[in-house]
Amino acid sequence: MTDLGRDRDVDLEAVAQLPSRLAAVRERLDATGRGDSVELLAVTKTRSAAVARAAFDLGLVDLGENYAQELEAKAAELRDAAELPDAGVRWHMIGGLQRNKVKKLAGAVWCWQSVDRESLVTEIARRDPGARILVQVRPSGERDAKAGCDLDAAPRLVELAHDAGLQVLGCMTVGPTDAAADPRPTFAATRSLVERLGLSVCSMGMSRDLEAAVSEGSTMVRIGTDLFGTRKYAR
């Protein structure tokens, strides 16, 4: 197995607990009254390919990665496994992306969720023609805390992406990093933008703010901790 700095015992525990954790997340989604209309993206950041495979086996075909190197390695490992057809996994790039990483990921990424500037649009259109993308926005005003373009810049970026032949599915955002802050205004602003642009996908909400995101119109939540437990980073 590819050595991505994981702790084997932690991965075994994550795999063993995944069925019950998944059931709990689905219960939370169902409790919102919109569970059937919200896609669940399993975020496998810092987890091994074995954990990603376990998620896939439970029907979680949409897997998200924050780091280009991890996505590339896990996609290759699962693709090379004789028992798992590559076509079954839909990888989403959800983390900050450098232009020089696009070439390596082209063909492996099913949806580029963190497109926030013109240079990325140009590079993705060049390396992965016709690719699916989401435009990442930052309506909360935390300019130093996260990536994303301003709300008023998003329409122009969507237009450029359309002109470049990309499939713009919708928008993505991250709630406030301050746990005490109400995430609903951020989510409401993103949903409003998606509707104004005539798009369909609204990727927002994570383990800590799933309910708030769904209540404001999320169509996809990105869940990591509540599916796989607290992450253990390599030292």
CSV table of N, CA and C in Angstrom, one decimal, residues 22 25-26 29 38-42 59-63 210 219-223 227:
chain,number,residue,atom,x,y,z
A,22,LEU,N,-21.3,6.2,9.3
A,22,LEU,CA,-22.0,6.6,8.1
A,22,LEU,C,-23.5,6.6,8.4
A,25,VAL,N,-24.3,9.8,10.2
A,25,VAL,CA,-24.4,11.0,9.4
A,25,VAL,C,-25.6,11.0,8.5
A,26,ARG,N,-26.0,9.8,8.0
A,26,ARG,CA,-27.3,9.7,7.3
A,26,ARG,C,-28.5,10.1,8.1
A,29,LEU,N,-28.7,13.8,8.2
A,29,LEU,CA,-29.2,14.3,7.0
A,29,LEU,C,-30.7,14.1,6.9
A,38,VAL,N,-29.6,15.6,-0.8
A,38,VAL,CA,-28.3,16.1,-0.5
A,38,VAL,C,-27.3,15.0,-0.8
A,39,GLU,N,-26.3,15.2,-1.6
A,39,GLU,CA,-25.2,14.3,-1.9
A,39,GLU,C,-24.2,14.3,-0.7
A,40,LEU,N,-23.6,13.1,-0.4
A,40,LEU,CA,-22.6,13.0,0.6
A,40,LEU,C,-21.3,12.8,0.0
A,41,LEU,N,-20.4,13.7,0.2
A,41,LEU,CA,-19.0,13.6,-0.3
A,41,LEU,C,-18.1,13.2,0.9
A,42,ALA,N,-17.5,12.0,0.8
A,42,ALA,CA,-16.6,11.5,1.9
A,42,ALA,C,-15.2,12.1,1.7
A,59,GLY,N,-20.8,2.3,-0.6
A,59,GLY,CA,-21.6,3.1,-1.5
A,59,GLY,C,-21.3,4.6,-1.6
A,60,LEU,N,-20.2,5.0,-1.0
A,60,LEU,CA,-19.7,6.4,-1.1
A,60,LEU,C,-18.8,6.5,-2.3
A,61,VAL,N,-19.4,6.7,-3.4
A,61,VAL,CA,-18.6,6.8,-4.7
A,61,VAL,C,-17.9,8.1,-4.9
A,62,ASP,N,-18.4,9.2,-4.2
A,62,ASP,CA,-17.8,10.5,-4.3
A,62,ASP,C,-16.8,10.7,-3.2
A,63,LEU,N,-15.5,10.8,-3.5
A,63,LEU,CA,-14.5,10.9,-2.5
A,63,LEU,C,-13.8,12.3,-2.7
A,210,LEU,N,-23.2,20.8,9.2
A,210,LEU,CA,-24.0,20.1,8.2
A,210,LEU,C,-25.5,20.6,8.2
A,219,THR,N,-26.7,21.3,-1.6
A,219,THR,CA,-27.0,20.1,-2.3
A,219,THR,C,-25.9,19.0,-2.2
A,220,MET,N,-24.8,19.4,-1.5
A,220,MET,CA,-23.7,18.4,-1.3
A,220,MET,C,-22.9,18.8,0.0
A,221,VAL,N,-22.8,17.9,0.9
A,221,VAL,CA,-22.0,18.2,2.1
A,221,VAL,C,-20.7,17.4,2.1
A,222,ARG,N,-19.6,17.9,2.6
A,222,ARG,CA,-18.3,17.3,2.6
A,222,ARG,C,-17.9,16.9,4.0
A,223,ILE,N,-18.0,15.6,4.2
A,223,ILE,CA,-17.9,15.1,5.6
A,223,ILE,C,-16.6,14.2,5.7
A,227,LEU,N,-17.2,10.8,9.6
A,227,LEU,CA,-17.2,9.5,9.0
A,227,LEU,C,-16.0,8.7,9.4
